[in-house]
mmCIF file with all atom_site columns, C-alpha atoms and ligand atoms in Angstrom:
data_model
loop_
_atom_site.group_PDB
_atom_site.id
_atom_site.type_symbol
_atom_site.label_atom_id
_atom_site.label_alt_id
_atom_site.label_comp_id
_atom_site.label_asym_id
_atom_site.label_entity_id
_atom_site.label_seq_id
_atom_site.pdbx_PDB_ins_code
_atom_site.Cartn_x
_atom_site.Cartn_y
_atom_site.Cartn_z
_atom_site.occupancy
_atom_site.B_iso_or_equiv
_atom_site.pdbx_formal_charge
_atom_site.auth_seq_id
_atom_site.auth_comp_id
_atom_site.auth_asym_id
_atom_site.auth_atom_id
_atom_site.pdbx_PDB_model_num
ATOM   1   C  CA  . MET A 1 1   ? 15.140  -8.655  8.149   1.00 93.00 ? 897  MET A CA  1
ATOM   2   C  CA  . GLU A 1 2   ? 13.805  -6.481  5.594   1.00 98.00 ? 898  GLU A CA  1
ATOM   3   C  CA  . ARG A 1 3   ? 11.165  -3.375  5.992   1.00 98.00 ? 899  ARG A CA  1
ATOM   4   C  CA  . THR A 1 4   ? 8.556   -2.218  3.611   1.00 98.00 ? 900  THR A CA  1
ATOM   5   C  CA  . LEU A 1 5   ? 5.708   0.194   3.353   1.00 98.00 ? 901  LEU A CA  1
ATOM   6   C  CA  . THR A 1 6   ? 2.171   -0.659  2.988   1.00 98.00 ? 902  THR A CA  1
ATOM   7   C  CA  . ILE A 1 7   ? -1.001  1.405   2.636   1.00 98.00 ? 903  ILE A CA  1
ATOM   8   C  CA  . ILE A 1 8   ? -4.388  0.444   3.362   1.00 99.00 ? 904  ILE A CA  1
ATOM   9   C  CA  . LYS A 1 9   ? -6.208  2.467   0.706   1.00 98.00 ? 905  LYS A CA  1
ATOM   10  C  CA  . PRO A 1 10  ? -9.150  4.627   1.179   1.00 98.00 ? 906  PRO A CA  1
ATOM   11  C  CA  . ASP A 1 11  ? -11.586 2.141   -0.336  1.00 98.00 ? 907  ASP A CA  1
ATOM   12  C  CA  . ALA A 1 12  ? -10.502 -0.626  2.324   1.00 98.00 ? 908  ALA A CA  1
ATOM   13  C  CA  . VAL A 1 13  ? -10.394 1.710   5.014   1.00 98.00 ? 909  VAL A CA  1
ATOM   14  C  CA  . ALA A 1 14  ? -14.022 3.165   3.830   1.00 98.00 ? 910  ALA A CA  1
ATOM   15  C  CA  . ALA A 1 15  ? -15.162 -0.453  3.557   1.00 98.00 ? 911  ALA A CA  1
ATOM   16  C  CA  . GLY A 1 16  ? -13.908 -1.272  7.277   1.00 98.00 ? 912  GLY A CA  1
ATOM   17  C  CA  . HIS A 1 17  ? -11.404 -3.765  6.204   1.00 98.00 ? 913  HIS A CA  1
ATOM   18  C  CA  . ILE A 1 18  ? -8.576  -2.749  8.334   1.00 98.00 ? 914  ILE A CA  1
ATOM   19  C  CA  . GLY A 1 19  ? -8.669  -5.595  10.747  1.00 98.00 ? 915  GLY A CA  1
ATOM   20  C  CA  . ASP A 1 20  ? -9.015  -8.315  8.213   1.00 98.00 ? 916  ASP A CA  1
ATOM   21  C  CA  . ILE A 1 21  ? -5.935  -6.978  6.614   1.00 98.00 ? 917  ILE A CA  1
ATOM   22  C  CA  . ILE A 1 22  ? -3.624  -6.472  9.433   1.00 98.00 ? 918  ILE A CA  1
ATOM   23  C  CA  . LYS A 1 23  ? -4.782  -10.000 10.597  1.00 98.00 ? 919  LYS A CA  1
ATOM   24  C  CA  . ILE A 1 24  ? -3.287  -11.238 7.349   1.00 98.00 ? 920  ILE A CA  1
ATOM   25  C  CA  . PHE A 1 25  ? -0.198  -9.251  7.879   1.00 98.00 ? 921  PHE A CA  1
ATOM   26  C  CA  . GLU A 1 26  ? 0.198   -10.634 11.639  1.00 98.00 ? 922  GLU A CA  1
ATOM   27  C  CA  . ALA A 1 27  ? -0.736  -14.309 10.438  1.00 98.00 ? 923  ALA A CA  1
ATOM   28  C  CA  . ASN A 1 28  ? 2.586   -13.969 7.997   1.00 98.00 ? 924  ASN A CA  1
ATOM   29  C  CA  . GLN A 1 29  ? 5.156   -12.741 10.353  1.00 98.00 ? 925  GLN A CA  1
ATOM   30  C  CA  . LEU A 1 30  ? 4.960   -9.126  9.207   1.00 98.00 ? 926  LEU A CA  1
ATOM   31  C  CA  . THR A 1 31  ? 5.530   -6.803  12.141  1.00 98.00 ? 927  THR A CA  1
ATOM   32  C  CA  . ILE A 1 32  ? 4.232   -3.346  12.354  1.00 98.00 ? 928  ILE A CA  1
ATOM   33  C  CA  . LYS A 1 33  ? 6.967   -0.969  13.102  1.00 97.00 ? 929  LYS A CA  1
ATOM   34  C  CA  . ALA A 1 34  ? 5.064   2.540   12.457  1.00 97.00 ? 930  ALA A CA  1
ATOM   35  C  CA  . ALA A 1 35  ? 1.494   3.002   11.545  1.00 98.00 ? 931  ALA A CA  1
ATOM   36  C  CA  . ARG A 1 36  ? -0.143  6.575   10.718  1.00 97.00 ? 932  ARG A CA  1
ATOM   37  C  CA  . LEU A 1 37  ? -3.617  7.180   9.702   1.00 98.00 ? 933  LEU A CA  1
ATOM   38  C  CA  . VAL A 1 38  ? -3.219  9.661   6.626   1.00 98.00 ? 934  VAL A CA  1
ATOM   39  C  CA  . SER A 1 39  ? -5.652  11.922  4.818   1.00 98.00 ? 935  SER A CA  1
ATOM   40  C  CA  . LEU A 1 40  ? -3.241  12.782  1.476   1.00 98.00 ? 936  LEU A CA  1
ATOM   41  C  CA  . THR A 1 41  ? -3.845  16.021  -0.121  1.00 98.00 ? 937  THR A CA  1
ATOM   42  C  CA  . LYS A 1 42  ? -3.975  15.636  -3.790  1.00 98.00 ? 938  LYS A CA  1
ATOM   43  C  CA  . LYS A 1 43  ? -0.485  17.008  -3.999  1.00 98.00 ? 939  LYS A CA  1
ATOM   44  C  CA  . GLU A 1 44  ? 0.863   14.233  -1.590  1.00 98.00 ? 940  GLU A CA  1
ATOM   45  C  CA  . ALA A 1 45  ? -0.671  11.662  -3.318  1.00 98.00 ? 941  ALA A CA  1
ATOM   46  C  CA  . GLU A 1 46  ? 0.930   12.904  -6.711  1.00 98.00 ? 942  GLU A CA  1
ATOM   47  C  CA  . GLY A 1 47  ? 4.225   13.277  -4.951  1.00 97.00 ? 943  GLY A CA  1
ATOM   48  C  CA  . PHE A 1 48  ? 3.844   9.504   -3.733  1.00 97.00 ? 944  PHE A CA  1
ATOM   49  C  CA  . TYR A 1 49  ? 2.958   8.276   -7.212  1.00 97.00 ? 945  TYR A CA  1
ATOM   50  C  CA  . ALA A 1 50  ? 5.505   10.360  -8.994  1.00 96.00 ? 946  ALA A CA  1
ATOM   51  C  CA  . VAL A 1 51  ? 6.760   7.660   -11.144 1.00 94.00 ? 947  VAL A CA  1
ATOM   52  C  CA  . HIS A 1 52  ? 3.425   7.147   -12.419 1.00 97.00 ? 948  HIS A CA  1
ATOM   53  C  CA  . ARG A 1 53  ? 3.067   10.877  -13.692 1.00 97.00 ? 949  ARG A CA  1
ATOM   54  C  CA  . GLY A 1 54  ? 2.170   10.913  -17.310 1.00 97.00 ? 950  GLY A CA  1
ATOM   55  C  CA  . LYS A 1 55  ? 0.225   7.665   -17.276 1.00 97.00 ? 951  LYS A CA  1
ATOM   56  C  CA  . GLY A 1 56  ? -3.574  7.563   -18.081 1.00 97.00 ? 952  GLY A CA  1
ATOM   57  C  CA  . PHE A 1 57  ? -4.501  6.416   -14.662 1.00 98.00 ? 953  PHE A CA  1
ATOM   58  C  CA  . PHE A 1 58  ? -2.518  9.221   -13.010 1.00 98.00 ? 954  PHE A CA  1
ATOM   59  C  CA  . GLU A 1 59  ? -5.149  11.698  -12.296 1.00 98.00 ? 955  GLU A CA  1
ATOM   60  C  CA  . SER A 1 60  ? -7.748  9.270   -11.334 1.00 98.00 ? 956  SER A CA  1
ATOM   61  C  CA  . LEU A 1 61  ? -5.252  7.299   -8.927  1.00 98.00 ? 957  LEU A CA  1
ATOM   62  C  CA  . THR A 1 62  ? -4.171  10.494  -7.101  1.00 98.00 ? 958  THR A CA  1
ATOM   63  C  CA  . THR A 1 63  ? -7.681  11.600  -6.782  1.00 98.00 ? 959  THR A CA  1
ATOM   64  C  CA  . PHE A 1 64  ? -8.652  8.257   -5.341  1.00 98.00 ? 960  PHE A CA  1
ATOM   65  C  CA  . MET A 1 65  ? -5.645  8.174   -2.876  1.00 98.00 ? 961  MET A CA  1
ATOM   66  C  CA  . SER A 1 66  ? -6.628  11.502  -1.658  1.00 98.00 ? 962  SER A CA  1
ATOM   67  C  CA  . SER A 1 67  ? -10.398 10.717  -1.202  1.00 98.00 ? 963  SER A CA  1
ATOM   68  C  CA  . GLY A 1 68  ? -10.354 9.787   2.390   1.00 98.00 ? 964  GLY A CA  1
ATOM   69  C  CA  . PRO A 1 69  ? -8.435  8.212   4.975   1.00 98.00 ? 965  PRO A CA  1
ATOM   70  C  CA  . ALA A 1 70  ? -5.568  5.644   4.342   1.00 98.00 ? 966  ALA A CA  1
ATOM   71  C  CA  . LEU A 1 71  ? -3.552  3.685   6.907   1.00 98.00 ? 967  LEU A CA  1
ATOM   72  C  CA  . ALA A 1 72  ? 0.343   4.027   6.139   1.00 98.00 ? 968  ALA A CA  1
ATOM   73  C  CA  . MET A 1 73  ? 2.207   1.307   7.798   1.00 98.00 ? 969  MET A CA  1
ATOM   74  C  CA  . VAL A 1 74  ? 5.967   0.009   7.815   1.00 98.00 ? 970  VAL A CA  1
ATOM   75  C  CA  . LEU A 1 75  ? 6.355   -3.887  8.020   1.00 98.00 ? 971  LEU A CA  1
ATOM   76  C  CA  . GLU A 1 76  ? 9.522   -5.822  8.944   1.00 98.00 ? 972  GLU A CA  1
ATOM   77  C  CA  . GLY A 1 77  ? 9.980   -9.411  8.223   1.00 98.00 ? 973  GLY A CA  1
ATOM   78  C  CA  . ASP A 1 78  ? 12.304  -11.970 6.363   1.00 98.00 ? 974  ASP A CA  1
ATOM   79  C  CA  . ASP A 1 79  ? 11.607  -11.156 2.593   1.00 98.00 ? 975  ASP A CA  1
ATOM   80  C  CA  . ALA A 1 80  ? 8.998   -8.606  3.432   1.00 98.00 ? 976  ALA A CA  1
ATOM   81  C  CA  . ILE A 1 81  ? 9.066   -6.742  0.413   1.00 98.00 ? 977  ILE A CA  1
ATOM   82  C  CA  . ALA A 1 82  ? 8.230   -9.760  -1.942  1.00 98.00 ? 978  ALA A CA  1
ATOM   83  C  CA  . ARG A 1 83  ? 6.317   -11.702 0.633   1.00 98.00 ? 979  ARG A CA  1
ATOM   84  C  CA  . LEU A 1 84  ? 4.026   -8.678  1.276   1.00 98.00 ? 980  LEU A CA  1
ATOM   85  C  CA  . ARG A 1 85  ? 3.432   -8.416  -2.394  1.00 98.00 ? 981  ARG A CA  1
ATOM   86  C  CA  . LYS A 1 86  ? 2.823   -12.024 -2.772  1.00 98.00 ? 982  LYS A CA  1
ATOM   87  C  CA  . LEU A 1 87  ? 0.077   -11.618 0.062   1.00 98.00 ? 983  LEU A CA  1
ATOM   88  C  CA  . MET A 1 88  ? -1.513  -8.638  -1.736  1.00 98.00 ? 984  MET A CA  1
ATOM   89  C  CA  . GLY A 1 89  ? -1.998  -10.503 -5.138  1.00 98.00 ? 985  GLY A CA  1
ATOM   90  C  CA  . ALA A 1 90  ? -2.201  -8.805  -8.547  1.00 98.00 ? 986  ALA A CA  1
ATOM   91  C  CA  . THR A 1 91  ? -2.809  -5.123  -9.210  1.00 98.00 ? 987  THR A CA  1
ATOM   92  C  CA  . ASN A 1 92  ? -5.975  -6.047  -10.811 1.00 98.00 ? 988  ASN A CA  1
ATOM   93  C  CA  . PRO A 1 93  ? -8.104  -8.446  -8.648  1.00 98.00 ? 989  PRO A CA  1
ATOM   94  C  CA  . ALA A 1 94  ? -9.732  -10.157 -11.714 1.00 98.00 ? 990  ALA A CA  1
ATOM   95  C  CA  . ASN A 1 95  ? -5.977  -11.643 -11.968 1.00 98.00 ? 991  ASN A CA  1
ATOM   96  C  CA  . ALA A 1 96  ? -5.314  -11.927 -8.418  1.00 98.00 ? 992  ALA A CA  1
ATOM   97  C  CA  . GLU A 1 97  ? -4.660  -15.564 -6.639  1.00 98.00 ? 993  GLU A CA  1
ATOM   98  C  CA  . GLU A 1 98  ? -7.414  -16.981 -4.264  1.00 98.00 ? 994  GLU A CA  1
ATOM   99  C  CA  . GLY A 1 99  ? -6.947  -15.794 -0.617  1.00 97.00 ? 995  GLY A CA  1
ATOM   100 C  CA  . THR A 1 100 ? -4.869  -12.791 -1.504  1.00 98.00 ? 996  THR A CA  1
ATOM   101 C  CA  . ILE A 1 101 ? -5.826  -9.479  -0.069  1.00 98.00 ? 997  ILE A CA  1
ATOM   102 C  CA  . ARG A 1 102 ? -6.801  -7.847  -3.361  1.00 98.00 ? 998  ARG A CA  1
ATOM   103 C  CA  . LYS A 1 103 ? -8.748  -11.113 -4.150  1.00 98.00 ? 999  LYS A CA  1
ATOM   104 C  CA  . LEU A 1 104 ? -10.748 -10.462 -0.959  1.00 98.00 ? 1000 LEU A CA  1
ATOM   105 C  CA  . HIS A 1 105 ? -11.171 -6.812  -0.635  1.00 98.00 ? 1001 HIS A CA  1
ATOM   106 C  CA  . ALA A 1 106 ? -10.231 -4.901  -3.971  1.00 98.00 ? 1002 ALA A CA  1
ATOM   107 C  CA  . GLN A 1 107 ? -13.144 -3.693  -6.371  1.00 97.00 ? 1003 GLN A CA  1
ATOM   108 C  CA  . ASP A 1 108 ? -10.963 -3.216  -9.726  1.00 98.00 ? 1004 ASP A CA  1
ATOM   109 C  CA  . ILE A 1 109 ? -7.599  -2.379  -10.892 1.00 98.00 ? 1005 ILE A CA  1
ATOM   110 C  CA  . GLU A 1 110 ? -7.422  0.989   -9.257  1.00 98.00 ? 1006 GLU A CA  1
ATOM   111 C  CA  . HIS A 1 111 ? -9.444  0.673   -5.950  1.00 98.00 ? 1007 HIS A CA  1
ATOM   112 C  CA  . ASN A 1 112 ? -7.537  -2.145  -5.207  1.00 98.00 ? 1008 ASN A CA  1
ATOM   113 C  CA  . ALA A 1 113 ? -7.135  -2.190  -1.252  1.00 98.00 ? 1009 ALA A CA  1
ATOM   114 C  CA  . VAL A 1 114 ? -3.360  -2.039  -0.562  1.00 98.00 ? 1010 VAL A CA  1
ATOM   115 C  CA  . HIS A 1 115 ? 0.008   -0.900  -1.596  1.00 98.00 ? 1011 HIS A CA  1
ATOM   116 C  CA  . GLY A 1 116 ? 3.146   -2.316  -1.176  1.00 98.00 ? 1012 GLY A CA  1
ATOM   117 C  CA  . SER A 1 117 ? 6.787   -1.269  -2.086  1.00 98.00 ? 1013 SER A CA  1
ATOM   118 C  CA  . ASP A 1 118 ? 8.258   -3.235  -5.047  1.00 98.00 ? 1014 ASP A CA  1
ATOM   119 C  CA  . ALA A 1 119 ? 11.956  -3.051  -4.294  1.00 98.00 ? 1015 ALA A CA  1
ATOM   120 C  CA  . PRO A 1 120 ? 14.330  -2.085  -1.492  1.00 98.00 ? 1016 PRO A CA  1
ATOM   121 C  CA  . GLU A 1 121 ? 15.027  1.422   -3.249  1.00 97.00 ? 1017 GLU A CA  1
ATOM   122 C  CA  . THR A 1 122 ? 11.026  2.276   -3.306  1.00 97.00 ? 1018 THR A CA  1
ATOM   123 C  CA  . ALA A 1 123 ? 10.484  1.101   0.202   1.00 98.00 ? 1019 ALA A CA  1
ATOM   124 C  CA  . ALA A 1 124 ? 13.431  3.294   1.787   1.00 97.00 ? 1020 ALA A CA  1
ATOM   125 C  CA  . PHE A 1 125 ? 11.924  6.191   -0.298  1.00 97.00 ? 1021 PHE A CA  1
ATOM   126 C  CA  . GLU A 1 126 ? 8.201   5.398   0.579   1.00 98.00 ? 1022 GLU A CA  1
ATOM   127 C  CA  . ILE A 1 127 ? 9.270   4.968   4.274   1.00 98.00 ? 1023 ILE A CA  1
ATOM   128 C  CA  . ALA A 1 128 ? 10.681  8.257   4.480   1.00 97.00 ? 1024 ALA A CA  1
ATOM   129 C  CA  . TYR A 1 129 ? 7.899   9.499   2.630   1.00 97.00 ? 1025 TYR A CA  1
ATOM   130 C  CA  . PHE A 1 130 ? 5.270   8.781   5.250   1.00 97.00 ? 1026 PHE A CA  1
ATOM   131 C  CA  . PHE A 1 131 ? 7.572   8.586   8.398   1.00 97.00 ? 1027 PHE A CA  1
ATOM   132 C  CA  . PRO A 1 132 ? 10.244  11.229  8.065   1.00 95.00 ? 1028 PRO A CA  1
ATOM   133 C  CA  . GLY A 1 133 ? 12.604  11.284  11.071  1.00 89.00 ? 1029 GLY A CA  1
ATOM   134 C  CA  . VAL A 1 134 ? 10.340  8.878   12.877  1.00 87.00 ? 1030 VAL A CA  1
ATOM   135 C  CA  . GLU A 1 135 ? 12.237  6.100   14.954  1.00 86.00 ? 1031 GLU A CA  1
ATOM   136 C  CA  . LEU A 1 136 ? 10.731  2.974   14.305  1.00 86.00 ? 1032 LEU A CA  1
ATOM   137 C  CA  . ALA A 1 137 ? 9.424   0.848   17.064  1.00 81.00 ? 1033 ALA A CA  1
HETATM 138 P  P1  . LIG B 2 .   ? 0.828   -0.484  -5.653  1.00 82.66 ? 2193 LIG B P1  1
HETATM 139 O  O1  . LIG B 2 .   ? 2.129   0.428   -6.258  1.00 82.66 ? 2193 LIG B O1  1
HETATM 140 O  O2  . LIG B 2 .   ? -0.442  0.385   -5.342  1.00 82.66 ? 2193 LIG B O2  1
HETATM 141 O  O3  . LIG B 2 .   ? 1.482   -1.547  -4.771  1.00 82.66 ? 2193 LIG B O3  1
HETATM 142 P  P2  . LIG B 2 .   ? 1.205   -2.440  -8.113  1.00 82.66 ? 2193 LIG B P2  1
HETATM 143 O  O4  . LIG B 2 .   ? 2.566   -2.221  -7.945  1.00 82.66 ? 2193 LIG B O4  1
HETATM 144 O  O5  . LIG B 2 .   ? 0.535   -3.532  -8.116  1.00 82.66 ? 2193 LIG B O5  1
HETATM 145 O  O6  . LIG B 2 .   ? 0.598   -1.422  -6.945  1.00 82.66 ? 2193 LIG B O6  1
HETATM 146 P  P3  . LIG B 2 .   ? 1.683   -0.062  -10.120 1.00 82.66 ? 2193 LIG B P3  1
HETATM 147 O  O7  . LIG B 2 .   ? 1.731   -0.687  -11.346 1.00 82.66 ? 2193 LIG B O7  1
HETATM 148 O  O8  . LIG B 2 .   ? 2.731   0.186   -9.198  1.00 82.66 ? 2193 LIG B O8  1
HETATM 149 O  O9  . LIG B 2 .   ? 0.786   -1.389  -9.283  1.00 82.66 ? 2193 LIG B O9  1
HETATM 150 O  O10 . LIG B 2 .   ? 0.283   0.938   -9.993  1.00 82.66 ? 2193 LIG B O10 1
HETATM 151 C  C1  . LIG B 2 .   ? -0.047  1.558   -8.829  1.00 82.66 ? 2193 LIG B C1  1
HETATM 152 C  C2  . LIG B 2 .   ? -1.394  1.644   -8.541  1.00 82.66 ? 2193 LIG B C2  1
HETATM 153 O  O11 . LIG B 2 .   ? -1.919  2.663   -9.680  1.00 82.66 ? 2193 LIG B O11 1
HETATM 154 C  C3  . LIG B 2 .   ? -1.893  0.412   -8.533  1.00 82.66 ? 2193 LIG B C3  1
HETATM 155 O  O12 . LIG B 2 .   ? -1.891  -0.112  -7.317  1.00 82.66 ? 2193 LIG B O12 1
HETATM 156 C  C4  . LIG B 2 .   ? -3.652  0.939   -8.804  1.00 82.66 ? 2193 LIG B C4  1
HETATM 157 O  O13 . LIG B 2 .   ? -4.319  1.544   -7.812  1.00 82.66 ? 2193 LIG B O13 1
HETATM 158 C  C5  . LIG B 2 .   ? -3.256  1.949   -9.894  1.00 82.66 ? 2193 LIG B C5  1
HETATM 159 N  N1  . LIG B 2 .   ? -3.200  1.411   -11.414 1.00 82.66 ? 2193 LIG B N1  1
HETATM 160 C  C6  . LIG B 2 .   ? -2.420  0.916   -11.721 1.00 82.66 ? 2193 LIG B C6  1
HETATM 161 N  N2  . LIG B 2 .   ? -2.637  0.462   -13.207 1.00 82.66 ? 2193 LIG B N2  1
HETATM 162 C  C7  . LIG B 2 .   ? -3.598  1.146   -13.495 1.00 82.66 ? 2193 LIG B C7  1
HETATM 163 C  C8  . LIG B 2 .   ? -4.634  0.931   -14.380 1.00 82.66 ? 2193 LIG B C8  1
HETATM 164 N  N3  . LIG B 2 .   ? -4.352  0.386   -15.495 1.00 82.66 ? 2193 LIG B N3  1
HETATM 165 N  N4  . LIG B 2 .   ? -5.855  1.930   -14.286 1.00 82.66 ? 2193 LIG B N4  1
HETATM 166 C  C9  . LIG B 2 .   ? -6.106  2.311   -13.173 1.00 82.66 ? 2193 LIG B C9  1
HETATM 167 N  N5  . LIG B 2 .   ? -5.403  2.377   -12.033 1.00 82.66 ? 2193 LIG B N5  1
HETATM 168 C  C10 . LIG B 2 .   ? -4.119  1.731   -12.148 1.00 82.66 ? 2193 LIG B C10 1
HETATM 169 MG MG1 . LIG B 2 .   ? 3.693   -0.112  -7.543  1.00 82.66 ? 2194 LIG B MG1 1
#
């Protein structure tokens, strides 16, 4: 069993896609272990995306991520990190495979509906970022 952090980003929350996206997680044996609706401050978004500091899209990305409520969740399952990323599809929805969350619900490379941790180390950092000291269900 492996754990990963996902965020249903502000665009998908505002568009009313929380239910559709959770349905995809549940249909794919990704169990919700924790969930929190967060309204990130700009500073919190910058801390979360610190690895992207200095990139051209950093300012715009962190403004977007702090623009409204987002749903952060810990998911658990076999090979959860890689399987979640496969379900999400490519960062740019124009390149995402049919049936993926981003193909279904993302608008563009920035407003792309979901986040998923990309490695065990980043999953550990990201879970602690949103759920510090929280005992997972
Ligand atoms: P995430 O980290 O959100 O799961 P990812 O790993 O597919 O997505 P990253 O390269 O880590 O993509 O980029 C983080 C986020 O930054 C992307 O999900 C997207 O919202 C935004 N982003 C990435 N590249 C660009 C870009 N070229 N222009 C605008 N926004 C971008
Ligand atoms: Mg990433």
